[in-house]
Amino acid sequence: MSGNPYPLGLRLAGRRVVVVGGGVVATRRVPALLDAGADVLLVAPELTPALRAHADAGRLCWQRRRFTADDLDGAWLVQVAVDDPSAAAAISAVADERRIFCVRADDRAAATAWTPAVTRQGPVTVAVLGGGDPRRSMAVRDAIRDLLAAGPGRLAPPPAGAGAGGAPGSVRVDRWQASPRPTHRGGQVALVGAGPGDPELITVKGRRLLAEAEVVVADRLVPGLLLDELGPEVELVDAAKIPYGPARAQEEINRILVDRARAGRTVVRLKGGDPYVFGRGGEELLACAGAGVPVTVVPGVTSAIAAAAGAGVPVTHRAVAHEFTVVSGHLPPDSPASMVRWEHLAGLRGTLVILMGLKNLAAISATLVAYGRPAQTPAVVVQEGTTDAQRTIRSTLGVVAADVAAAGLRPPAVVVVGDVVGTLGF
Ligand code: SAH
């Protein structure tokens, strides 16, 4: 077959697509078909466990047998994913007879349609055909994916009027609005978890929204390298520098989020770890929602789990801990304002992860021991976990506060108490 391929974006929602074969090739093809909303008929005597799960969940229709010509009744597209070349050729012949495009895993040259290498970012789909060489198309696709991940600023200079002074309706605003979910014609806010410290531990979605933001309101604990990547036209508000007490500062942050969004700007509120783990994300969400500003939350990797992992400690381990509890230590146990029942936590056998606990560590550890947690329980304190500056000390509950003081550890740090500490042998 000669001639260049003619690229198309097939709109398969509700349309019958037949997949013949239930092995690894079909396993790789089916998710994108389901994502496109296709009405998938899968014909195969056996399925891989992943395909079986789709069938069991009712996401596709499975005919447990070999292919027959009638399977193509009403089909718009066929994907042949069987090993046997003569069976594949026979299916392909039926498809040709009925003028149904046919993708063949076994013989690209004989196929009437090719599947491209694909990358998606938000609403944008990039499909690459490598002239019959799948490795070439994947290499080109990967290069484009990296370019997209680097952010729109890397692809083209920002359009005039976009950025810090961007009016509603500027190109950058439109780009965000083009994504499937937001429908508001003005600005919007995303509360994005930046992860625990290593700049690579932000999510793919968080990084994309950051690259599209016109205003970024960043926490003290946000990895600096993420901010380094912002273009000069992006307004960066350092929430740590807001010159009031904590309560007023939070009101001020809420006000900035709402004001900027109402002015039509795309705002990312970038928060250390996960926005909802001791991060006041809920308050900011309510402030935006209350002001009628569209707001989304992008979860992040929390330091409660990741800082422990950074020190080689799994928060659970088979036959060692069947639970982990994350608790704030910002108030001493005897504070009337404390909502933590330390006497109950002392009775747990699993892992206890204490955030914001360095200042009150002496009182906290003494209380846990007084209520029955053994003083020899292993403990680890991880300062600036997952960053190049990470520091770790190993101790036991009875003496951990003294060891932290002697070592001069400073916040941000998590304290992890339990038999999981040291369980991996280091
Ligand atoms: N939302 C954040 C936590 C905010 S509370 C999250 O999900 O991680 C701030 C506390 O988090 C700090 O006092 C410290 O206890 C902990 N913390 C945050 N980043 C840390 C890091 N890189 N290493 C150790 N602890 C960290």
CSV table of C-alpha atoms and ligand atoms in Angstrom, one decimal:
chain,number,residue,atom,x,y,z
A,1,MET,CA,0.0,0.0,0.0
A,2,SER,CA,1.5,3.3,-1.0
A,3,GLY,CA,0.7,7.0,-0.3
A,4,ASN,CA,1.1,8.9,2.9
A,5,PRO,CA,-1.2,8.2,5.8
A,6,TYR,CA,-4.0,10.7,6.2
A,7,PRO,CA,-4.3,11.7,9.9
A,8,LEU,CA,-7.8,11.9,11.5
A,9,GLY,CA,-9.1,12.2,15.0
A,10,LEU,CA,-11.8,9.6,15.2
A,11,ARG,CA,-14.8,10.5,17.4
A,12,LEU,CA,-15.7,7.1,18.7
A,13,ALA,CA,-18.2,8.0,21.5
A,14,GLY,CA,-21.0,5.4,21.4
A,15,ARG,CA,-19.6,3.9,18.2
A,16,ARG,CA,-18.9,0.2,17.9
A,17,VAL,CA,-15.2,-0.8,17.8
A,18,VAL,CA,-14.3,-4.5,17.6
A,19,VAL,CA,-11.1,-5.7,19.2
A,20,VAL,CA,-10.1,-9.2,18.3
A,21,GLY,CA,-7.7,-10.9,20.7
A,22,GLY,CA,-7.3,-10.8,24.4
A,23,GLY,CA,-3.5,-10.6,25.0
A,24,VAL,CA,-1.0,-7.9,25.7
A,25,VAL,CA,-1.6,-6.0,22.5
A,26,ALA,CA,-5.3,-5.7,23.2
A,27,THR,CA,-4.6,-4.8,26.8
A,28,ARG,CA,-2.6,-1.8,25.6
A,29,ARG,CA,-5.1,-0.7,23.0
A,30,VAL,CA,-8.4,-1.0,24.9
A,31,PRO,CA,-7.9,1.8,27.5
A,32,ALA,CA,-7.6,4.5,24.9
A,33,LEU,CA,-10.7,3.2,23.1
A,34,LEU,CA,-12.7,3.2,26.4
A,35,ASP,CA,-11.3,6.7,27.1
A,36,ALA,CA,-12.7,7.8,23.7
A,37,GLY,CA,-16.1,6.5,24.8
A,38,ALA,CA,-16.2,3.7,22.2
A,39,ASP,CA,-18.6,0.8,22.4
A,40,VAL,CA,-16.0,-1.9,22.6
A,41,LEU,CA,-16.8,-5.5,21.6
A,42,LEU,CA,-13.9,-7.7,22.6
A,43,VAL,CA,-13.8,-11.1,20.8
A,44,ALA,CA,-11.3,-13.6,22.4
A,45,PRO,CA,-11.4,-17.0,24.0
A,46,GLU,CA,-9.2,-15.8,26.9
A,47,LEU,CA,-8.4,-12.4,28.4
A,48,THR,CA,-5.5,-11.0,30.4
A,49,PRO,CA,-6.5,-10.1,33.9
A,50,ALA,CA,-6.6,-6.4,33.1
A,51,LEU,CA,-9.0,-6.9,30.2
A,52,ARG,CA,-11.0,-9.3,32.4
A,53,ALA,CA,-11.4,-6.5,34.9
A,54,HIS,CA,-12.8,-4.2,32.2
A,55,ALA,CA,-15.2,-6.9,31.1
A,56,ASP,CA,-16.3,-7.7,34.7
A,57,ALA,CA,-16.9,-4.0,35.4
A,58,GLY,CA,-19.1,-3.8,32.3
A,59,ARG,CA,-16.9,-1.3,30.5
A,60,LEU,CA,-16.9,-3.4,27.4
A,61,CYS,CA,-18.7,-6.4,25.9
A,62,TRP,CA,-16.8,-9.7,25.8
A,63,GLN,CA,-17.6,-12.5,23.5
A,64,ARG,CA,-15.7,-15.5,24.8
A,65,ARG,CA,-14.9,-17.3,21.5
A,66,ARG,CA,-13.1,-16.9,18.2
A,67,PHE,CA,-14.0,-14.3,15.7
A,68,THR,CA,-16.9,-14.7,13.3
A,69,ALA,CA,-17.8,-12.3,10.4
A,70,ASP,CA,-21.0,-11.2,12.1
A,71,ASP,CA,-18.9,-9.6,14.9
A,72,LEU,CA,-18.3,-6.7,12.5
A,73,ASP,CA,-22.0,-5.9,12.2
A,74,GLY,CA,-22.4,-2.2,13.0
A,75,ALA,CA,-18.6,-1.7,13.6
A,76,TRP,CA,-16.8,1.5,12.6
A,77,LEU,CA,-13.3,0.2,13.3
A,78,VAL,CA,-11.5,-3.1,13.9
A,79,GLN,CA,-8.4,-3.7,15.9
A,80,VAL,CA,-6.8,-7.0,15.2
A,81,ALA,CA,-4.6,-8.1,18.0
A,82,VAL,CA,-4.1,-11.8,17.4
A,83,ASP,CA,-0.8,-13.7,17.0
A,84,ASP,CA,-1.9,-16.0,14.2
A,85,PRO,CA,-1.2,-14.3,10.9
A,86,SER,CA,-3.7,-16.3,8.9
A,87,ALA,CA,-6.5,-15.6,11.4
A,88,ALA,CA,-5.5,-11.9,11.3
A,89,ALA,CA,-5.6,-11.9,7.5
A,90,ALA,CA,-9.0,-13.5,7.5
A,91,ILE,CA,-10.4,-10.9,9.9
A,92,SER,CA,-8.8,-8.1,7.9
A,93,ALA,CA,-10.4,-9.5,4.7
A,94,VAL,CA,-13.9,-9.4,6.2
A,95,ALA,CA,-13.2,-5.8,7.3
A,96,ASP,CA,-12.0,-4.8,3.8
A,97,GLU,CA,-15.1,-6.3,2.3
A,98,ARG,CA,-17.3,-4.2,4.5
A,99,ARG,CA,-15.2,-1.0,4.1
A,100,ILE,CA,-14.3,-1.0,7.8
A,101,PHE,CA,-10.9,0.4,8.7
A,102,CYS,CA,-8.7,-2.3,10.2
A,103,VAL,CA,-5.6,-1.8,12.5
A,104,ARG,CA,-3.3,-4.9,12.5
A,105,ALA,CA,-0.8,-5.5,15.2
A,106,ASP,CA,0.7,-8.4,13.2
A,107,ASP,CA,1.3,-6.7,9.8
A,108,ARG,CA,1.4,-3.0,9.5
A,109,ALA,CA,1.9,-3.1,5.8
A,110,ALA,CA,-1.3,-5.0,5.3
A,111,ALA,CA,-3.4,-2.8,7.6
A,112,THR,CA,-5.8,-0.1,6.4
A,113,ALA,CA,-5.2,2.1,9.4
A,114,TRP,CA,-2.3,2.7,11.8
A,115,THR,CA,-2.4,3.7,15.4
A,116,PRO,CA,-0.1,6.6,16.2
A,117,ALA,CA,2.1,7.1,19.2
A,118,VAL,CA,0.1,9.5,21.4
A,119,THR,CA,0.7,12.0,24.2
A,120,ARG,CA,-2.0,14.0,25.9
A,121,GLN,CA,-1.8,17.1,28.0
A,122,GLY,CA,-5.1,18.5,29.2
A,123,PRO,CA,-7.2,19.1,26.1
A,124,VAL,CA,-4.4,18.7,23.6
A,125,THR,CA,-3.7,15.3,21.9
A,126,VAL,CA,-0.6,14.8,19.9
A,127,ALA,CA,-0.4,11.8,17.6
A,128,VAL,CA,2.7,10.8,15.7
A,129,LEU,CA,3.1,8.4,12.8
A,130,GLY,CA,6.6,7.4,12.2
A,131,GLY,CA,6.4,6.2,8.6
A,132,GLY,CA,6.1,2.6,9.6
A,133,ASP,CA,8.7,2.7,12.4
A,134,PRO,CA,7.0,2.6,15.8
A,135,ARG,CA,10.3,3.4,17.6
A,136,ARG,CA,10.7,6.6,15.6
A,137,SER,CA,7.2,7.7,16.3
A,138,MET,CA,7.6,7.0,20.0
A,139,ALA,CA,10.9,8.9,20.1
A,140,VAL,CA,9.3,11.9,18.4
A,141,ARG,CA,6.3,11.6,20.7
A,142,ASP,CA,8.5,11.6,23.8
A,143,ALA,CA,10.3,14.7,22.6
A,144,ILE,CA,7.0,16.5,22.1
A,145,ARG,CA,5.8,15.3,25.5
A,146,ASP,CA,8.9,16.7,27.2
A,147,LEU,CA,8.4,20.0,25.4
A,148,LEU,CA,4.8,20.2,26.5
A,149,ALA,CA,5.7,19.3,30.1
A,150,ALA,CA,8.2,22.2,30.1
A,151,GLY,CA,5.2,24.5,29.8
A,152,PRO,CA,3.7,26.7,27.1
A,153,GLY,CA,6.3,29.4,27.7
A,154,ARG,CA,8.8,27.1,26.2
A,155,LEU,CA,6.9,26.6,23.0
A,156,ALA,CA,6.3,30.2,22.1
A,157,PRO,CA,6.8,33.6,23.6
A,158,PRO,CA,3.8,34.7,25.6
A,159,PRO,CA,1.3,36.6,23.5
A,160,ALA,CA,1.0,40.3,23.9
A,161,GLY,CA,-1.4,41.1,26.7
A,162,ALA,CA,-1.0,37.8,28.4
A,163,GLY,CA,0.8,37.3,31.7
A,164,ALA,CA,0.9,39.7,34.6
A,165,GLY,CA,-1.3,42.3,32.9
A,166,GLY,CA,-3.3,39.7,31.0
A,167,ALA,CA,-6.9,40.8,30.5
A,168,PRO,CA,-9.8,38.3,30.7
A,169,GLY,CA,-9.9,36.5,27.4
A,170,SER,CA,-6.2,36.6,26.8
A,171,VAL,CA,-4.7,33.6,25.1
A,172,ARG,CA,-3.4,32.1,28.4
A,173,VAL,CA,-6.9,32.3,30.0
A,174,ASP,CA,-8.4,30.7,26.9
A,175,ARG,CA,-5.9,27.9,27.0
A,176,TRP,CA,-6.9,26.9,30.5
A,177,GLN,CA,-10.6,27.3,29.7
A,178,ALA,CA,-10.2,24.9,26.8
A,179,SER,CA,-9.6,22.0,29.2
A,180,PRO,CA,-12.6,19.8,29.6
A,181,ARG,CA,-13.7,20.8,33.1
A,182,PRO,CA,-13.6,24.5,33.8
A,183,THR,CA,-16.6,26.3,32.3
A,184,HIS,CA,-16.3,29.7,34.0
A,185,ARG,CA,-15.4,32.5,31.6
A,186,GLY,CA,-13.4,34.4,34.1
A,187,GLY,CA,-10.5,33.4,36.2
A,188,GLN,CA,-10.1,30.3,38.3
A,189,VAL,CA,-8.0,28.9,41.2
A,190,ALA,CA,-6.3,25.6,41.5
A,191,LEU,CA,-5.0,24.5,44.9
A,192,VAL,CA,-2.0,22.4,43.9
A,193,GLY,CA,0.0,20.1,46.1
A,194,ALA,CA,3.7,20.7,45.3
A,195,GLY,CA,5.0,17.6,47.1
A,196,PRO,CA,7.3,17.3,50.0
A,197,GLY,CA,10.5,18.9,48.7
A,198,ASP,CA,12.0,17.1,45.8
A,199,PRO,CA,10.8,19.2,42.9
A,200,GLU,CA,10.1,16.1,40.8
A,201,LEU,CA,7.5,14.9,43.3
A,202,ILE,CA,4.8,17.3,42.1
A,203,THR,CA,2.1,15.5,40.0
A,204,VAL,CA,1.9,15.8,36.3
A,205,LYS,CA,-1.3,17.7,36.5
A,206,GLY,CA,0.1,20.1,39.1
A,207,ARG,CA,3.0,20.8,36.9
A,208,ARG,CA,0.8,21.5,33.9
A,209,LEU,CA,-1.4,23.9,35.8
A,210,LEU,CA,1.7,25.6,37.2
A,211,ALA,CA,3.0,26.1,33.7
A,212,GLU,CA,-0.3,27.6,32.7
A,213,ALA,CA,-0.7,29.9,35.7
A,214,GLU,CA,-0.6,33.7,35.5
A,215,VAL,CA,-0.5,34.1,39.2
A,216,VAL,CA,1.2,31.8,41.7
A,217,VAL,CA,0.7,32.1,45.4
A,218,ALA,CA,3.4,29.9,47.0
A,219,ASP,CA,4.0,28.6,50.5
A,220,ARG,CA,7.2,28.7,52.4
A,221,LEU,CA,7.6,24.9,52.0
A,222,VAL,CA,7.2,24.8,48.2
A,223,PRO,CA,10.3,23.5,46.4
A,224,GLY,CA,12.2,26.5,45.2
A,225,LEU,CA,13.1,24.9,41.9
A,226,LEU,CA,9.5,24.8,40.8
A,227,LEU,CA,9.3,28.6,41.2
A,228,ASP,CA,12.5,29.0,39.3
A,229,GLU,CA,10.7,27.6,36.2
A,230,LEU,CA,8.1,30.3,36.1
A,231,GLY,CA,8.2,32.8,33.3
A,232,PRO,CA,9.0,36.5,34.1
A,233,GLU,CA,5.4,37.5,33.2
A,234,VAL,CA,4.0,35.3,36.0
A,235,GLU,CA,3.1,37.2,39.2
A,236,LEU,CA,4.6,35.4,42.2
A,237,VAL,CA,3.1,36.0,45.6
A,238,ASP,CA,5.2,34.7,48.5
A,239,ALA,CA,2.6,33.8,51.1
A,240,ALA,CA,5.3,33.5,53.7
A,241,LYS,CA,6.1,37.2,53.4
A,242,ILE,CA,2.6,38.4,54.1
A,243,PRO,CA,3.2,40.7,57.1
A,244,TYR,CA,0.5,39.9,59.5
A,245,GLY,CA,-0.2,37.2,62.2
A,246,PRO,CA,-1.2,33.8,60.9
A,247,ALA,CA,-5.0,34.4,61.0
A,248,ARG,CA,-4.8,37.7,59.1
A,249,ALA,CA,-2.3,36.3,56.7
A,250,GLN,CA,-4.7,33.5,55.8
A,251,GLU,CA,-7.5,36.0,55.2
A,252,GLU,CA,-5.1,38.0,53.0
A,253,ILE,CA,-4.2,34.9,51.0
A,254,ASN,CA,-7.9,34.1,50.5
A,255,ARG,CA,-8.5,37.7,49.4
A,256,ILE,CA,-5.6,37.6,46.9
A,257,LEU,CA,-6.9,34.3,45.4
A,258,VAL,CA,-10.4,35.6,45.0
A,259,ASP,CA,-9.4,39.1,43.7
A,260,ARG,CA,-7.0,37.7,41.1
A,261,ALA,CA,-9.5,35.1,39.9
A,262,ARG,CA,-12.3,37.7,39.7
A,263,ALA,CA,-9.9,39.8,37.6
A,264,GLY,CA,-10.0,36.9,35.1
A,265,ARG,CA,-6.6,35.5,36.0
A,266,THR,CA,-5.6,31.9,36.2
A,267,VAL,CA,-4.3,31.4,39.7
A,268,VAL,CA,-2.3,28.5,41.2
A,269,ARG,CA,-2.1,28.3,45.0
A,270,LEU,CA,0.9,26.1,45.4
A,271,LYS,CA,1.2,24.3,48.8
A,272,GLY,CA,3.8,22.1,50.3
A,273,GLY,CA,2.9,18.4,50.3
A,274,ASP,CA,-0.8,17.8,50.0
A,275,PRO,CA,-3.1,20.8,50.2
A,276,TYR,CA,-5.5,19.1,52.7
A,277,VAL,CA,-2.9,17.7,55.1
A,278,PHE,CA,-2.5,20.5,57.7
A,279,GLY,CA,-2.4,22.9,54.8
A,280,ARG,CA,-5.6,25.0,55.3
A,281,GLY,CA,-6.6,23.9,51.8
A,282,GLY,CA,-10.2,23.5,52.9
A,283,GLU,CA,-10.4,27.1,54.1
A,284,GLU,CA,-9.1,28.4,50.8
A,285,LEU,CA,-11.5,26.2,48.9
A,286,LEU,CA,-14.4,27.5,50.9
A,287,ALA,CA,-13.2,31.1,50.4
A,288,CYS,CA,-13.1,30.7,46.6
A,289,ALA,CA,-16.3,28.7,46.4
A,290,GLY,CA,-18.1,31.3,48.6
A,291,ALA,CA,-17.0,34.1,46.3
A,292,GLY,CA,-18.3,32.1,43.2
A,293,VAL,CA,-14.7,31.5,41.9
A,294,PRO,CA,-14.2,28.1,40.2
A,295,VAL,CA,-11.7,26.1,42.2
A,296,THR,CA,-10.1,22.7,41.8
A,297,VAL,CA,-7.8,20.7,44.0
A,298,VAL,CA,-4.8,18.8,42.8
A,299,PRO,CA,-3.6,16.4,45.6
A,300,GLY,CA,0.0,16.2,46.3
A,301,VAL,CA,2.5,13.7,47.8
A,302,THR,CA,2.4,14.4,51.5
A,303,SER,CA,5.6,14.7,53.7
A,304,ALA,CA,3.8,12.5,56.2
A,305,ILE,CA,4.5,9.5,54.0
A,306,ALA,CA,7.3,10.8,51.7
A,307,ALA,CA,9.7,12.2,54.3
A,308,ALA,CA,9.6,8.8,56.1
A,309,ALA,CA,10.2,7.1,52.8
A,310,GLY,CA,13.0,9.4,52.1
A,311,ALA,CA,14.7,8.1,55.2
A,312,GLY,CA,14.1,4.5,54.2
A,313,VAL,CA,11.1,4.0,56.5
A,314,PRO,CA,7.8,2.5,55.1
A,315,VAL,CA,4.9,3.8,57.1
A,316,THR,CA,3.4,0.3,57.0
A,317,HIS,CA,5.1,-3.0,56.6
A,318,ARG,CA,3.6,-6.5,56.4
A,319,ALA,CA,3.4,-8.1,59.9
A,320,VAL,CA,4.9,-4.9,61.5
A,321,ALA,CA,2.3,-2.2,61.2
A,322,HIS,CA,-1.3,-2.4,60.1
A,323,GLU,CA,-2.0,1.3,60.6
A,324,PHE,CA,-0.4,4.7,60.5
A,325,THR,CA,-1.7,7.8,62.2
A,326,VAL,CA,-0.8,11.3,61.1
A,327,VAL,CA,-1.0,13.9,63.8
A,328,SER,CA,-0.2,17.5,64.3
A,329,GLY,CA,2.2,18.3,67.2
A,330,HIS,CA,1.9,22.1,66.9
A,331,LEU,CA,0.2,22.2,70.4
A,332,PRO,CA,1.5,20.6,73.5
A,333,PRO,CA,-0.6,17.7,74.8
A,334,ASP,CA,-1.8,19.6,77.9
A,335,SER,CA,-3.0,22.6,75.8
A,336,PRO,CA,-6.7,23.2,76.3
A,337,ALA,CA,-6.9,23.9,72.6
A,338,SER,CA,-5.4,20.5,71.6
A,339,MET,CA,-7.9,18.2,69.8
A,340,VAL,CA,-5.5,15.2,69.9
A,341,ARG,CA,-6.2,12.4,72.4
A,342,TRP,CA,-2.6,11.5,73.0
A,343,GLU,CA,-3.5,9.0,75.7
A,344,HIS,CA,-5.4,7.0,73.0
A,345,LEU,CA,-2.6,7.4,70.5
A,346,ALA,CA,-0.2,5.9,73.1
A,347,GLY,CA,-2.2,2.7,73.0
A,348,LEU,CA,-1.8,2.1,69.3
A,349,ARG,CA,0.7,-0.4,68.1
A,350,GLY,CA,1.2,1.0,64.6
A,351,THR,CA,3.1,3.9,63.2
A,352,LEU,CA,2.7,7.4,64.5
A,353,VAL,CA,3.7,10.3,62.2
A,354,ILE,CA,4.0,13.6,63.9
A,355,LEU,CA,4.1,16.8,61.8
A,356,MET,CA,5.0,20.2,63.2
A,357,GLY,CA,6.1,18.4,66.3
A,358,LEU,CA,9.7,19.5,67.0
A,359,LYS,CA,8.9,22.3,69.4
A,360,ASN,CA,6.7,20.2,71.6
A,361,LEU,CA,8.6,16.9,71.1
A,362,ALA,CA,9.7,16.6,74.7
A,363,ALA,CA,6.2,16.9,76.0
A,364,ILE,CA,4.7,14.7,73.3
A,365,SER,CA,7.1,11.8,73.7
A,366,ALA,CA,6.9,12.0,77.5
A,367,THR,CA,3.0,11.9,77.3
A,368,LEU,CA,3.1,8.9,74.9
A,369,VAL,CA,5.5,7.0,77.3
A,370,ALA,CA,3.4,8.0,80.3
A,371,TYR,CA,0.3,6.5,78.7
A,372,GLY,CA,2.0,3.2,77.8
A,373,ARG,CA,3.9,3.4,74.5
A,374,PRO,CA,7.2,1.7,75.4
A,375,ALA,CA,10.2,4.1,75.7
A,376,GLN,CA,12.3,1.8,73.5
A,377,THR,CA,9.9,2.2,70.5
A,378,PRO,CA,12.1,3.1,67.6
A,379,ALA,CA,11.8,6.6,66.3
A,380,VAL,CA,13.2,8.6,63.4
A,381,VAL,CA,13.2,12.3,62.8
A,382,VAL,CA,13.6,13.5,59.2
A,383,GLN,CA,14.4,17.1,58.5
A,384,GLU,CA,13.8,18.5,55.0
A,385,GLY,CA,12.9,15.0,53.7
A,386,THR,CA,13.4,14.2,50.0
A,387,THR,CA,15.6,17.3,49.5
A,388,ASP,CA,19.3,17.5,49.1
A,389,ALA,CA,19.5,18.9,52.6
A,390,GLN,CA,17.7,16.0,54.2
A,391,ARG,CA,18.9,15.1,57.7
A,392,THR,CA,17.9,12.1,59.7
A,393,ILE,CA,18.4,10.9,63.2
A,394,ARG,CA,17.5,7.5,64.6
A,395,SER,CA,16.5,7.3,68.2
A,396,THR,CA,13.9,5.8,70.5
A,397,LEU,CA,10.7,7.4,71.9
A,398,GLY,CA,12.2,7.8,75.4
A,399,VAL,CA,15.2,10.0,74.3
A,400,VAL,CA,14.2,11.3,70.9
A,401,ALA,CA,13.6,14.9,72.1
A,402,ALA,CA,17.0,15.0,73.7
A,403,ASP,CA,18.6,13.6,70.5
A,404,VAL,CA,16.9,16.1,68.3
A,405,ALA,CA,18.1,19.0,70.5
A,406,ALA,CA,21.6,17.6,70.6
A,407,ALA,CA,21.7,17.3,66.8
A,408,GLY,CA,20.2,20.7,66.3
A,409,LEU,CA,17.5,19.5,64.0
A,410,ARG,CA,15.1,22.3,62.8
A,411,PRO,CA,11.7,22.4,61.1
A,412,PRO,CA,10.4,21.3,58.7
A,413,ALA,CA,10.7,17.8,60.1
A,414,VAL,CA,8.5,14.8,60.7
A,415,VAL,CA,8.8,12.4,63.6
A,416,VAL,CA,8.0,8.8,62.9
A,417,VAL,CA,7.5,6.5,65.8
A,418,GLY,CA,7.0,2.7,65.6
A,419,ASP,CA,8.5,-0.6,64.8
A,420,VAL,CA,8.6,0.2,61.1
A,421,VAL,CA,11.6,2.3,61.8
A,422,GLY,CA,14.6,0.2,61.0
A,423,THR,CA,12.5,-2.6,59.7
A,424,LEU,CA,14.1,-2.5,56.3
A,425,GLY,CA,17.5,-3.0,57.9
A,426,PHE,CA,18.9,0.5,57.7
B,1,SAH,N1,0.7,19.9,53.7
B,1,SAH,C1,2.0,19.5,54.1
B,1,SAH,C2,2.2,19.6,55.6
B,1,SAH,C3,2.0,21.1,56.1
B,1,SAH,S1,2.3,21.2,57.8
B,1,SAH,C4,2.2,18.0,53.6
B,1,SAH,O1,1.3,17.4,53.2
B,1,SAH,O2,3.4,17.6,53.7
B,1,SAH,C5,4.1,21.5,57.8
B,1,SAH,C6,4.8,20.4,58.4
B,1,SAH,O3,5.0,19.4,57.4
B,1,SAH,C7,6.2,20.7,58.8
B,1,SAH,O4,6.2,21.3,60.1
B,1,SAH,C8,6.8,19.3,58.9
B,1,SAH,O5,6.4,18.6,60.0
B,1,SAH,C9,6.1,18.7,57.7
B,1,SAH,N2,7.0,18.8,56.5
B,1,SAH,C10,6.7,19.4,55.3
B,1,SAH,N3,7.7,19.2,54.4
B,1,SAH,C11,8.6,18.4,55.0
B,1,SAH,C12,9.8,17.8,54.6
B,1,SAH,N4,10.3,18.0,53.4
B,1,SAH,N5,10.5,17.0,55.5
B,1,SAH,C13,10.0,16.8,56.7
B,1,SAH,N6,8.9,17.3,57.1
B,1,SAH,C14,8.2,18.1,56.3
